[in-house]
Amino acid sequence: MELKRVVITGLGALTPIGNTVSEYWEGLINGTSGAAPITNFDASHFKTQFACELKGFDIMNFVDRKEARKMDPFSQYAIVVADEAVADSGLSSETSDPDRIGVIWGSGIGGIGTFQNEVANFLGNEKVPRFNPFFIPKMIADIASGQISIKHGFRGPNFSTVSACASSTNAMIDAFNYIRLGKADAIVTGGSEASVVEAGVGGFNALKALSTRNDSPETASRPFDLDREGFVLGEGAGAIILEELEHAQNRGANIYAEIIGGGMSGDAHHITAPHPEGLGALNVMRATLKDAEIDPTEIDYVNVHGTSTPLGDVAEVKAIQSVFGDHAYDLNISSTKSMTGHLLGAAGAIEAIACIKAIENDMVPPTINHFTDDPALDSKLNFTFNKAQKRIVNAALSNTFGFGGHNASVIFKKH
């Protein structure tokens, strides 16, 4: 069968460096760090006392108090960005067939804050079984897609993907496939995460995964730097409206870019560490290029997973050099996690938006906080250190890799 073409017609973002798409993009181009001391709880006794939290965000500006109390923050964030993306696209259940508009959402953890608070309340109450009646529907990772569909009346395919830090990229790939196979006209996709809570920070501290640079939070996320020592936890969400090309054209929608391929792979190596030679990363990029039917030399920008961990950054760069060969030296490579921190299951969504905006504006956001070259990395590669770079971006690839060895990548190009 002939596959449909799929385009992006709406964007929504809620990030540690901007609460809308325009603010987020401005923060990226200006090289803004979203890291600061934690305000969500008293972190004074934690090994890591900082994170990339949202700033100046009040859910009451978007949802009434009664409804907000029924949702964990990860669902609240999802509603906010979906609203922005839907409004941006002009998509409506009144002017399009709601049975052919779906919601496919990603979250690595879901309502971890709700789970933590309900269990703490139970244990602190002499184990009397008193739980909030909304405990389960607030906590479960699939509820965000349900909330979005209820809000907008979209009755098409509706589910959530869970693959750790690859979750929202997997959601986008599923949405892309449903549309190009003709099973939907449009899908709201993306991801959200709200893990800057005691259990989240404490759990990642126990894994020794987080930076502990408490004396300089704003420089703690430093991908590819010699002195990198862990990622910075972030929170927020991103939403993208994927739409079948003719459907978008028939309703006169603005088209940001086209999504042309998606790939997935498994490391089959370790529960938290990447394959040392970047085998899973190599395989997923090759699969994505093959799916997109595009030559590696046509890619201009790679938004890397680049979390600022000693092992992960090296493995990903090895994979890029294996996949792209000599063309690797013509690429712009950057890790926007240096600014936003790591949004876990929402990372793929906001990094896809960074790629789409890079294509729209022919501008590559930087990898900030570079101070010292790492001899394990090829210094001839263009990591877009510290300052955004102007260049024609016709096609961009976005990588996301998750605990468990889950890898997912997508490619966007100018329409």
PDB file of N, CA and C in Angstrom, residues 93-192:
ATOM      1  N   SER A  93     -12.562  18.978  16.865  1.00  0.00           N
ATOM      2  CA  SER A  93     -13.489  17.858  16.677  1.00  0.00           C
ATOM      3  C   SER A  93     -14.770  18.311  15.999  1.00  0.00           C
ATOM      4  N   GLU A  94     -14.969  19.613  15.874  1.00  0.00           N
ATOM      5  CA  GLU A  94     -16.163  20.141  15.208  1.00  0.00           C
ATOM      6  C   GLU A  94     -15.975  20.273  13.700  1.00  0.00           C
ATOM      7  N   THR A  95     -14.717  20.506  13.279  1.00  0.00           N
ATOM      8  CA  THR A  95     -14.463  20.691  11.848  1.00  0.00           C
ATOM      9  C   THR A  95     -13.769  19.490  11.201  1.00  0.00           C
ATOM     10  N   SER A  96     -13.272  18.569  12.024  1.00  0.00           N
ATOM     11  CA  SER A  96     -12.691  17.320  11.525  1.00  0.00           C
ATOM     12  C   SER A  96     -13.387  16.157  12.201  1.00  0.00           C
ATOM     13  N   ASP A  97     -13.301  14.982  11.623  1.00  0.00           N
ATOM     14  CA  ASP A  97     -13.959  13.792  12.179  1.00  0.00           C
ATOM     15  C   ASP A  97     -13.269  13.392  13.486  1.00  0.00           C
ATOM     16  N   PRO A  98     -13.932  13.539  14.637  1.00  0.00           N
ATOM     17  CA  PRO A  98     -13.280  13.226  15.925  1.00  0.00           C
ATOM     18  C   PRO A  98     -12.914  11.758  16.074  1.00  0.00           C
ATOM     19  N   ASP A  99     -13.577  10.888  15.315  1.00  0.00           N
ATOM     20  CA  ASP A  99     -13.253   9.464  15.380  1.00  0.00           C
ATOM     21  C   ASP A  99     -11.917   9.152  14.708  1.00  0.00           C
ATOM     22  N   ARG A 100     -11.389  10.127  13.961  1.00  0.00           N
ATOM     23  CA  ARG A 100     -10.115   9.914  13.264  1.00  0.00           C
ATOM     24  C   ARG A 100      -9.015  10.839  13.792  1.00  0.00           C
ATOM     25  N   ILE A 101      -9.253  11.402  14.973  1.00  0.00           N
ATOM     26  CA  ILE A 101      -8.219  12.185  15.653  1.00  0.00           C
ATOM     27  C   ILE A 101      -7.885  11.468  16.955  1.00  0.00           C
ATOM     28  N   GLY A 102      -6.623  11.089  17.126  1.00  0.00           N
ATOM     29  CA  GLY A 102      -6.242  10.312  18.301  1.00  0.00           C
ATOM     30  C   GLY A 102      -5.309  11.056  19.235  1.00  0.00           C
ATOM     31  N   VAL A 103      -4.966  10.393  20.320  1.00  0.00           N
ATOM     32  CA  VAL A 103      -3.983  10.906  21.282  1.00  0.00           C
ATOM     33  C   VAL A 103      -3.070   9.746  21.673  1.00  0.00           C
ATOM     34  N   ILE A 104      -1.783   9.884  21.401  1.00  0.00           N
ATOM     35  CA  ILE A 104      -0.798   8.882  21.802  1.00  0.00           C
ATOM     36  C   ILE A 104       0.289   9.609  22.578  1.00  0.00           C
ATOM     37  N   TRP A 105       0.406   9.287  23.848  1.00  0.00           N
ATOM     38  CA  TRP A 105       1.221  10.070  24.783  1.00  0.00           C
ATOM     39  C   TRP A 105       2.280   9.195  25.443  1.00  0.00           C
ATOM     40  N   GLY A 106       3.380   9.821  25.872  1.00  0.00           N
ATOM     41  CA  GLY A 106       4.436   9.084  26.545  1.00  0.00           C
ATOM     42  C   GLY A 106       4.759   9.661  27.911  1.00  0.00           C
ATOM     43  N   SER A 107       5.051   8.780  28.855  1.00  0.00           N
ATOM     44  CA  SER A 107       5.574   9.184  30.159  1.00  0.00           C
ATOM     45  C   SER A 107       6.383   8.024  30.712  1.00  0.00           C
ATOM     46  N   GLY A 108       7.571   8.317  31.198  1.00  0.00           N
ATOM     47  CA  GLY A 108       8.417   7.251  31.711  1.00  0.00           C
ATOM     48  C   GLY A 108       7.951   6.723  33.051  1.00  0.00           C
ATOM     49  N   ILE A 109       7.400   7.621  33.883  1.00  0.00           N
ATOM     50  CA  ILE A 109       7.057   7.235  35.250  1.00  0.00           C
ATOM     51  C   ILE A 109       5.592   7.522  35.595  1.00  0.00           C
ATOM     52  N   GLY A 110       5.001   8.544  35.003  1.00  0.00           N
ATOM     53  CA  GLY A 110       3.619   8.873  35.351  1.00  0.00           C
ATOM     54  C   GLY A 110       3.534   9.601  36.676  1.00  0.00           C
ATOM     55  N   GLY A 111       2.519   9.266  37.467  1.00  0.00           N
ATOM     56  CA  GLY A 111       2.231  10.018  38.686  1.00  0.00           C
ATOM     57  C   GLY A 111       3.049   9.610  39.890  1.00  0.00           C
ATOM     58  N   ILE A 112       4.351   9.742  39.825  1.00  0.00           N
ATOM     59  CA  ILE A 112       5.213   9.322  40.926  1.00  0.00           C
ATOM     60  C   ILE A 112       4.994  10.171  42.172  1.00  0.00           C
ATOM     61  N   GLY A 113       4.691  11.454  41.991  1.00  0.00           N
ATOM     62  CA  GLY A 113       4.426  12.312  43.143  1.00  0.00           C
ATOM     63  C   GLY A 113       3.166  11.907  43.875  1.00  0.00           C
ATOM     64  N   THR A 114       2.129  11.587  43.117  1.00  0.00           N
ATOM     65  CA  THR A 114       0.884  11.114  43.713  1.00  0.00           C
ATOM     66  C   THR A 114       1.115   9.817  44.467  1.00  0.00           C
ATOM     67  N   PHE A 115       1.819   8.882  43.858  1.00  0.00           N
ATOM     68  CA  PHE A 115       2.099   7.593  44.505  1.00  0.00           C
ATOM     69  C   PHE A 115       2.872   7.810  45.805  1.00  0.00           C
ATOM     70  N   GLN A 116       3.917   8.622  45.739  1.00  0.00           N
ATOM     71  CA  GLN A 116       4.728   8.908  46.926  1.00  0.00           C
ATOM     72  C   GLN A 116       3.868   9.493  48.050  1.00  0.00           C
ATOM     73  N   ASN A 117       3.061  10.468  47.744  1.00  0.00           N
ATOM     74  CA  ASN A 117       2.294  11.165  48.782  1.00  0.00           C
ATOM     75  C   ASN A 117       1.204  10.288  49.385  1.00  0.00           C
ATOM     76  N   GLU A 118       0.561   9.485  48.564  1.00  0.00           N
ATOM     77  CA  GLU A 118      -0.503   8.618  49.076  1.00  0.00           C
ATOM     78  C   GLU A 118       0.059   7.522  49.982  1.00  0.00           C
ATOM     79  N   VAL A 119       1.189   6.937  49.584  1.00  0.00           N
ATOM     80  CA  VAL A 119       1.804   5.899  50.407  1.00  0.00           C
ATOM     81  C   VAL A 119       2.336   6.493  51.712  1.00  0.00           C
ATOM     82  N   ALA A 120       2.935   7.690  51.639  1.00  0.00           N
ATOM     83  CA  ALA A 120       3.433   8.347  52.853  1.00  0.00           C
ATOM     84  C   ALA A 120       2.289   8.652  53.811  1.00  0.00           C
ATOM     85  N   ASN A 121       1.168   9.085  53.275  1.00  0.00           N
ATOM     86  CA  ASN A 121       0.004   9.377  54.114  1.00  0.00           C
ATOM     87  C   ASN A 121      -0.525   8.102  54.767  1.00  0.00           C
ATOM     88  N   PHE A 122      -0.529   7.017  54.003  1.00  0.00           N
ATOM     89  CA  PHE A 122      -0.987   5.728  54.530  1.00  0.00           C
ATOM     90  C   PHE A 122      -0.083   5.241  55.658  1.00  0.00           C
ATOM     91  N   LEU A 123       1.216   5.289  55.442  1.00  0.00           N
ATOM     92  CA  LEU A 123       2.160   4.800  56.451  1.00  0.00           C
ATOM     93  C   LEU A 123       2.217   5.707  57.676  1.00  0.00           C
ATOM     94  N   GLY A 124       1.916   6.978  57.482  1.00  0.00           N
ATOM     95  CA  GLY A 124       1.945   7.912  58.600  1.00  0.00           C
ATOM     96  C   GLY A 124       0.648   7.978  59.366  1.00  0.00           C
ATOM     97  N   ASN A 125      -0.295   7.161  58.968  1.00  0.00           N
ATOM     98  CA  ASN A 125      -1.617   7.199  59.598  1.00  0.00           C
ATOM     99  C   ASN A 125      -1.927   5.872  60.276  1.00  0.00           C
ATOM    100  N   GLU A 126      -0.879   5.264  60.869  1.00  0.00           N
ATOM    101  CA  GLU A 126      -1.007   3.973  61.547  1.00  0.00           C
ATOM    102  C   GLU A 126      -1.609   2.910  60.634  1.00  0.00           C
ATOM    103  N   LYS A 127      -1.286   3.067  59.357  1.00  0.00           N
ATOM    104  CA  LYS A 127      -1.675   2.105  58.317  1.00  0.00           C
ATOM    105  C   LYS A 127      -3.191   1.908  58.190  1.00  0.00           C
ATOM    106  N   VAL A 128      -3.946   2.928  58.574  1.00  0.00           N
ATOM    107  CA  VAL A 128      -5.392   2.910  58.313  1.00  0.00           C
ATOM    108  C   VAL A 128      -5.585   3.153  56.819  1.00  0.00           C
ATOM    109  N   PRO A 129      -6.289   2.280  56.122  1.00  0.00           N
ATOM    110  CA  PRO A 129      -6.385   2.388  54.660  1.00  0.00           C
ATOM    111  C   PRO A 129      -7.292   3.528  54.194  1.00  0.00           C
ATOM    112  N   ARG A 130      -6.747   4.732  54.214  1.00  0.00           N
ATOM    113  CA  ARG A 130      -7.468   5.901  53.717  1.00  0.00           C
ATOM    114  C   ARG A 130      -6.707   6.455  52.529  1.00  0.00           C
ATOM    115  N   PHE A 131      -7.294   6.302  51.372  1.00  0.00           N
ATOM    116  CA  PHE A 131      -6.648   6.772  50.148  1.00  0.00           C
ATOM    117  C   PHE A 131      -7.585   7.714  49.400  1.00  0.00           C
ATOM    118  N   ASN A 132      -6.987   8.660  48.700  1.00  0.00           N
ATOM    119  CA  ASN A 132      -7.744   9.565  47.844  1.00  0.00           C
ATOM    120  C   ASN A 132      -8.461   8.744  46.771  1.00  0.00           C
ATOM    121  N   PRO A 133      -9.756   8.988  46.555  1.00  0.00           N
ATOM    122  CA  PRO A 133     -10.474   8.207  45.528  1.00  0.00           C
ATOM    123  C   PRO A 133      -9.903   8.383  44.125  1.00  0.00           C
ATOM    124  N   PHE A 134      -9.114   9.448  43.935  1.00  0.00           N
ATOM    125  CA  PHE A 134      -8.497   9.668  42.624  1.00  0.00           C
ATOM    126  C   PHE A 134      -7.050   9.172  42.573  1.00  0.00           C
ATOM    127  N   PHE A 135      -6.617   8.464  43.618  1.00  0.00           N
ATOM    128  CA  PHE A 135      -5.238   7.968  43.686  1.00  0.00           C
ATOM    129  C   PHE A 135      -4.846   7.216  42.412  1.00  0.00           C
ATOM    130  N   ILE A 136      -5.613   6.206  42.052  1.00  0.00           N
ATOM    131  CA  ILE A 136      -5.244   5.383  40.890  1.00  0.00           C
ATOM    132  C   ILE A 136      -5.358   6.163  39.581  1.00  0.00           C
ATOM    133  N   PRO A 137      -6.489   6.836  39.287  1.00  0.00           N
ATOM    134  CA  PRO A 137      -6.554   7.580  38.020  1.00  0.00           C
ATOM    135  C   PRO A 137      -5.602   8.769  37.939  1.00  0.00           C
ATOM    136  N   LYS A 138      -5.088   9.248  39.068  1.00  0.00           N
ATOM    137  CA  LYS A 138      -4.060  10.293  39.018  1.00  0.00           C
ATOM    138  C   LYS A 138      -2.686   9.711  38.699  1.00  0.00           C
ATOM    139  N   MET A 139      -2.438   8.485  39.139  1.00  0.00           N
ATOM    140  CA  MET A 139      -1.107   7.898  39.096  1.00  0.00           C
ATOM    141  C   MET A 139      -0.778   7.204  37.782  1.00  0.00           C
ATOM    142  N   ILE A 140      -1.725   6.482  37.204  1.00  0.00           N
ATOM    143  CA  ILE A 140      -1.421   5.602  36.079  1.00  0.00           C
ATOM    144  C   ILE A 140      -0.923   6.394  34.859  1.00  0.00           C
ATOM    145  N   ALA A 141       0.095   5.836  34.206  1.00  0.00           N
ATOM    146  CA  ALA A 141       0.807   6.574  33.154  1.00  0.00           C
ATOM    147  C   ALA A 141      -0.046   6.843  31.921  1.00  0.00           C
ATOM    148  N   ASP A 142      -1.101   6.046  31.711  1.00  0.00           N
ATOM    149  CA  ASP A 142      -1.919   6.228  30.518  1.00  0.00           C
ATOM    150  C   ASP A 142      -2.951   7.340  30.643  1.00  0.00           C
ATOM    151  N   ILE A 143      -3.120   7.875  31.861  1.00  0.00           N
ATOM    152  CA  ILE A 143      -4.255   8.773  32.095  1.00  0.00           C
ATOM    153  C   ILE A 143      -4.122  10.084  31.332  1.00  0.00           C
ATOM    154  N   ALA A 144      -2.879  10.515  31.043  1.00  0.00           N
ATOM    155  CA  ALA A 144      -2.699  11.793  30.344  1.00  0.00           C
ATOM    156  C   ALA A 144      -3.357  11.767  28.966  1.00  0.00           C
ATOM    157  N   SER A 145      -3.181  10.675  28.221  1.00  0.00           N
ATOM    158  CA  SER A 145      -3.812  10.600  26.898  1.00  0.00           C
ATOM    159  C   SER A 145      -5.327  10.598  27.025  1.00  0.00           C
ATOM    160  N   GLY A 146      -5.824   9.951  28.075  1.00  0.00           N
ATOM    161  CA  GLY A 146      -7.264   9.962  28.320  1.00  0.00           C
ATOM    162  C   GLY A 146      -7.768  11.352  28.634  1.00  0.00           C
ATOM    163  N   GLN A 147      -7.047  12.080  29.469  1.00  0.00           N
ATOM    164  CA  GLN A 147      -7.456  13.441  29.840  1.00  0.00           C
ATOM    165  C   GLN A 147      -7.482  14.364  28.621  1.00  0.00           C
ATOM    166  N   ILE A 148      -6.476  14.250  27.767  1.00  0.00           N
ATOM    167  CA  ILE A 148      -6.435  15.100  26.566  1.00  0.00           C
ATOM    168  C   ILE A 148      -7.611  14.798  25.646  1.00  0.00           C
ATOM    169  N   SER A 149      -7.896  13.516  25.445  1.00  0.00           N
ATOM    170  CA  SER A 149      -8.989  13.146  24.536  1.00  0.00           C
ATOM    171  C   SER A 149     -10.339  13.599  25.080  1.00  0.00           C
ATOM    172  N   ILE A 150     -10.523  13.484  26.389  1.00  0.00           N
ATOM    173  CA  ILE A 150     -11.776  13.932  27.014  1.00  0.00           C
ATOM    174  C   ILE A 150     -11.935  15.441  26.840  1.00  0.00           C
ATOM    175  N   LYS A 151     -10.845  16.174  27.060  1.00  0.00           N
ATOM    176  CA  LYS A 151     -10.893  17.644  26.968  1.00  0.00           C
ATOM    177  C   LYS A 151     -11.290  18.101  25.563  1.00  0.00           C
ATOM    178  N   HIS A 152     -10.760  17.412  24.539  1.00  0.00           N
ATOM    179  CA  HIS A 152     -10.960  17.889  23.171  1.00  0.00           C
ATOM    180  C   HIS A 152     -11.945  17.056  22.355  1.00  0.00           C
ATOM    181  N   GLY A 153     -12.456  15.978  22.924  1.00  0.00           N
ATOM    182  CA  GLY A 153     -13.433  15.165  22.206  1.00  0.00           C
ATOM    183  C   GLY A 153     -12.840  14.344  21.082  1.00  0.00           C
ATOM    184  N   PHE A 154     -11.551  13.987  21.193  1.00  0.00           N
ATOM    185  CA  PHE A 154     -10.893  13.188  20.157  1.00  0.00           C
ATOM    186  C   PHE A 154     -11.084  11.707  20.463  1.00  0.00           C
ATOM    187  N   ARG A 155     -11.709  10.982  19.543  1.00  0.00           N
ATOM    188  CA  ARG A 155     -12.099   9.604  19.807  1.00  0.00           C
ATOM    189  C   ARG A 155     -11.316   8.573  18.995  1.00  0.00           C
ATOM    190  N   GLY A 156     -10.233   8.985  18.373  1.00  0.00           N
ATOM    191  CA  GLY A 156      -9.407   8.055  17.604  1.00  0.00           C
ATOM    192  C   GLY A 156      -8.502   7.226  18.496  1.00  0.00           C
ATOM    193  N   PRO A 157      -7.453   6.602  17.940  1.00  0.00           N
ATOM    194  CA  PRO A 157      -6.551   5.763  18.734  1.00  0.00           C
ATOM    195  C   PRO A 157      -6.062   6.510  19.979  1.00  0.00           C
ATOM    196  N   ASN A 158      -6.108   5.820  21.119  1.00  0.00           N
ATOM    197  CA  ASN A 158      -5.785   6.509  22.372  1.00  0.00           C
ATOM    198  C   ASN A 158      -5.051   5.561  23.310  1.00  0.00           C
ATOM    199  N   PHE A 159      -3.765   5.847  23.553  1.00  0.00           N
ATOM    200  CA  PHE A 159      -3.000   5.040  24.507  1.00  0.00           C
ATOM    201  C   PHE A 159      -1.716   5.774  24.863  1.00  0.00           C
ATOM    202  N   SER A 160      -0.948   5.177  25.764  1.00  0.00           N
ATOM    203  CA  SER A 160       0.321   5.760  26.181  1.00  0.00           C
ATOM    204  C   SER A 160       1.445   4.755  26.013  1.00  0.00           C
ATOM    205  N   THR A 161       2.642   5.280  25.775  1.00  0.00           N
ATOM    206  CA  THR A 161       3.829   4.443  25.632  1.00  0.00           C
ATOM    207  C   THR A 161       4.735   4.655  26.844  1.00  0.00           C
ATOM    208  N   VAL A 162       5.353   3.581  27.301  1.00  0.00           N
ATOM    209  CA  VAL A 162       6.291   3.648  28.425  1.00  0.00           C
ATOM    210  C   VAL A 162       7.576   2.932  28.034  1.00  0.00           C
ATOM    211  N   SER A 163       8.625   3.700  27.805  1.00  0.00           N
ATOM    212  CA  SER A 163       9.935   3.128  27.470  1.00  0.00           C
ATOM    213  C   SER A 163      11.015   4.034  28.052  1.00  0.00           C
ATOM    214  N   ALA A 164      10.827   4.371  29.336  1.00  0.00           N
ATOM    215  CA  ALA A 164      11.767   5.241  30.046  1.00  0.00           C
ATOM    216  C   ALA A 164      11.952   6.535  29.261  1.00  0.00           C
ATOM    217  N   CYS A 165      13.198   6.914  29.019  1.00  0.00           N
ATOM    218  CA  CYS A 165      13.479   8.214  28.407  1.00  0.00           C
ATOM    219  C   CYS A 165      13.192   8.240  26.908  1.00  0.00           C
ATOM    220  N   ALA A 166      12.816   7.118  26.334  1.00  0.00           N
ATOM    221  CA  ALA A 166      12.421   7.066  24.926  1.00  0.00           C
ATOM    222  C   ALA A 166      10.903   7.137  24.759  1.00  0.00           C
ATOM    223  N   SER A 167      10.171   7.287  25.853  1.00  0.00           N
ATOM    224  CA  SER A 167       8.709   7.140  25.829  1.00  0.00           C
ATOM    225  C   SER A 167       8.014   8.055  24.828  1.00  0.00           C
ATOM    226  N   SER A 168       8.307   9.362  24.863  1.00  0.00           N
ATOM    227  CA  SER A 168       7.562  10.258  23.975  1.00  0.00           C
ATOM    228  C   SER A 168       8.012  10.126  22.525  1.00  0.00           C
ATOM    229  N   THR A 169       9.247   9.701  22.290  1.00  0.00           N
ATOM    230  CA  THR A 169       9.657   9.427  20.911  1.00  0.00           C
ATOM    231  C   THR A 169       8.934   8.191  20.386  1.00  0.00           C
ATOM    232  N   ASN A 170       8.793   7.174  21.213  1.00  0.00           N
ATOM    233  CA  ASN A 170       7.990   6.008  20.816  1.00  0.00           C
ATOM    234  C   ASN A 170       6.549   6.409  20.537  1.00  0.00           C
ATOM    235  N   ALA A 171       6.013   7.324  21.337  1.00  0.00           N
ATOM    236  CA  ALA A 171       4.644   7.802  21.110  1.00  0.00           C
ATOM    237  C   ALA A 171       4.540   8.480  19.748  1.00  0.00           C
ATOM    238  N   MET A 172       5.529   9.306  19.404  1.00  0.00           N
ATOM    239  CA  MET A 172       5.525   9.984  18.105  1.00  0.00           C
ATOM    240  C   MET A 172       5.616   8.996  16.953  1.00  0.00           C
ATOM    241  N   ILE A 173       6.457   7.980  17.119  1.00  0.00           N
ATOM    242  CA  ILE A 173       6.607   6.978  16.061  1.00  0.00           C
ATOM    243  C   ILE A 173       5.300   6.214  15.864  1.00  0.00           C
ATOM    244  N   ASP A 174       4.653   5.835  16.959  1.00  0.00           N
ATOM    245  CA  ASP A 174       3.363   5.154  16.841  1.00  0.00           C
ATOM    246  C   ASP A 174       2.337   6.052  16.142  1.00  0.00           C
ATOM    247  N   ALA A 175       2.307   7.318  16.535  1.00  0.00           N
ATOM    248  CA  ALA A 175       1.366   8.254  15.916  1.00  0.00           C
ATOM    249  C   ALA A 175       1.651   8.400  14.424  1.00  0.00           C
ATOM    250  N   PHE A 176       2.904   8.529  14.081  1.00  0.00           N
ATOM    251  CA  PHE A 176       3.343   8.621  12.687  1.00  0.00           C
ATOM    252  C   PHE A 176       2.875   7.406  11.889  1.00  0.00           C
ATOM    253  N   ASN A 177       3.058   6.225  12.460  1.00  0.00           N
ATOM    254  CA  ASN A 177       2.676   5.003  11.757  1.00  0.00           C
ATOM    255  C   ASN A 177       1.168   4.878  11.593  1.00  0.00           C
ATOM    256  N   TYR A 178       0.394   5.223  12.625  1.00  0.00           N
ATOM    257  CA  TYR A 178      -1.066   5.154  12.499  1.00  0.00           C
ATOM    258  C   TYR A 178      -1.559   6.058  11.375  1.00  0.00           C
ATOM    259  N   ILE A 179      -0.982   7.236  11.272  1.00  0.00           N
ATOM    260  CA  ILE A 179      -1.443   8.175  10.251  1.00  0.00           C
ATOM    261  C   ILE A 179      -1.002   7.731   8.866  1.00  0.00           C
ATOM    262  N   ARG A 180       0.270   7.335   8.707  1.00  0.00           N
ATOM    263  CA  ARG A 180       0.711   6.983   7.361  1.00  0.00           C
ATOM    264  C   ARG A 180       0.100   5.677   6.870  1.00  0.00           C
ATOM    265  N   LEU A 181      -0.410   4.855   7.804  1.00  0.00           N
ATOM    266  CA  LEU A 181      -1.134   3.648   7.409  1.00  0.00           C
ATOM    267  C   LEU A 181      -2.609   3.922   7.149  1.00  0.00           C
ATOM    268  N   GLY A 182      -3.037   5.164   7.321  1.00  0.00           N
ATOM    269  CA  GLY A 182      -4.421   5.533   7.034  1.00  0.00           C
ATOM    270  C   GLY A 182      -5.407   5.242   8.150  1.00  0.00           C
ATOM    271  N   LYS A 183      -4.910   4.982   9.361  1.00  0.00           N
ATOM    272  CA  LYS A 183      -5.790   4.631  10.473  1.00  0.00           C
ATOM    273  C   LYS A 183      -6.245   5.858  11.281  1.00  0.00           C
ATOM    274  N   ALA A 184      -5.704   7.021  10.964  1.00  0.00           N
ATOM    275  CA  ALA A 184      -6.110   8.261  11.624  1.00  0.00           C
ATOM    276  C   ALA A 184      -5.737   9.419  10.722  1.00  0.00           C
ATOM    277  N   ASP A 185      -6.444  10.554  10.895  1.00  0.00           N
ATOM    278  CA  ASP A 185      -6.132  11.766  10.135  1.00  0.00           C
ATOM    279  C   ASP A 185      -5.147  12.660  10.882  1.00  0.00           C
ATOM    280  N   ALA A 186      -5.250  12.654  12.192  1.00  0.00           N
ATOM    281  CA  ALA A 186      -4.371  13.495  13.004  1.00  0.00           C
ATOM    282  C   ALA A 186      -4.258  12.886  14.394  1.00  0.00           C
ATOM    283  N   ILE A 187      -3.116  13.106  15.038  1.00  0.00           N
ATOM    284  CA  ILE A 187      -2.910  12.592  16.388  1.00  0.00           C
ATOM    285  C   ILE A 187      -2.138  13.615  17.214  1.00  0.00           C
ATOM    286  N   VAL A 188      -2.636  13.858  18.414  1.00  0.00           N
ATOM    287  CA  VAL A 188      -1.901  14.658  19.396  1.00  0.00           C
ATOM    288  C   VAL A 188      -0.909  13.720  20.070  1.00  0.00           C
ATOM    289  N   THR A 189       0.366  14.044  19.965  1.00  0.00           N
ATOM    290  CA  THR A 189       1.387  13.165  20.545  1.00  0.00           C
ATOM    291  C   THR A 189       2.419  13.987  21.297  1.00  0.00           C
ATOM    292  N   GLY A 190       3.230  13.305  22.090  1.00  0.00           N
ATOM    293  CA  GLY A 190       4.242  13.983  22.900  1.00  0.00           C
ATOM    294  C   GLY A 190       4.421  13.259  24.216  1.00  0.00           C
ATOM    295  N   GLY A 191       4.777  14.007  25.245  1.00  0.00           N
ATOM    296  CA  GLY A 191       4.981  13.371  26.537  1.00  0.00           C
ATOM    297  C   GLY A 191       5.097  14.378  27.656  1.00  0.00           C
ATOM    298  N   SER A 192       4.947  13.884  28.885  1.00  0.00           N
ATOM    299  CA  SER A 192       5.036  14.748  30.059  1.00  0.00           C
ATOM    300  C   SER A 192       5.640  13.978  31.215  1.00  0.00           C
TER     301      SER A 192
END
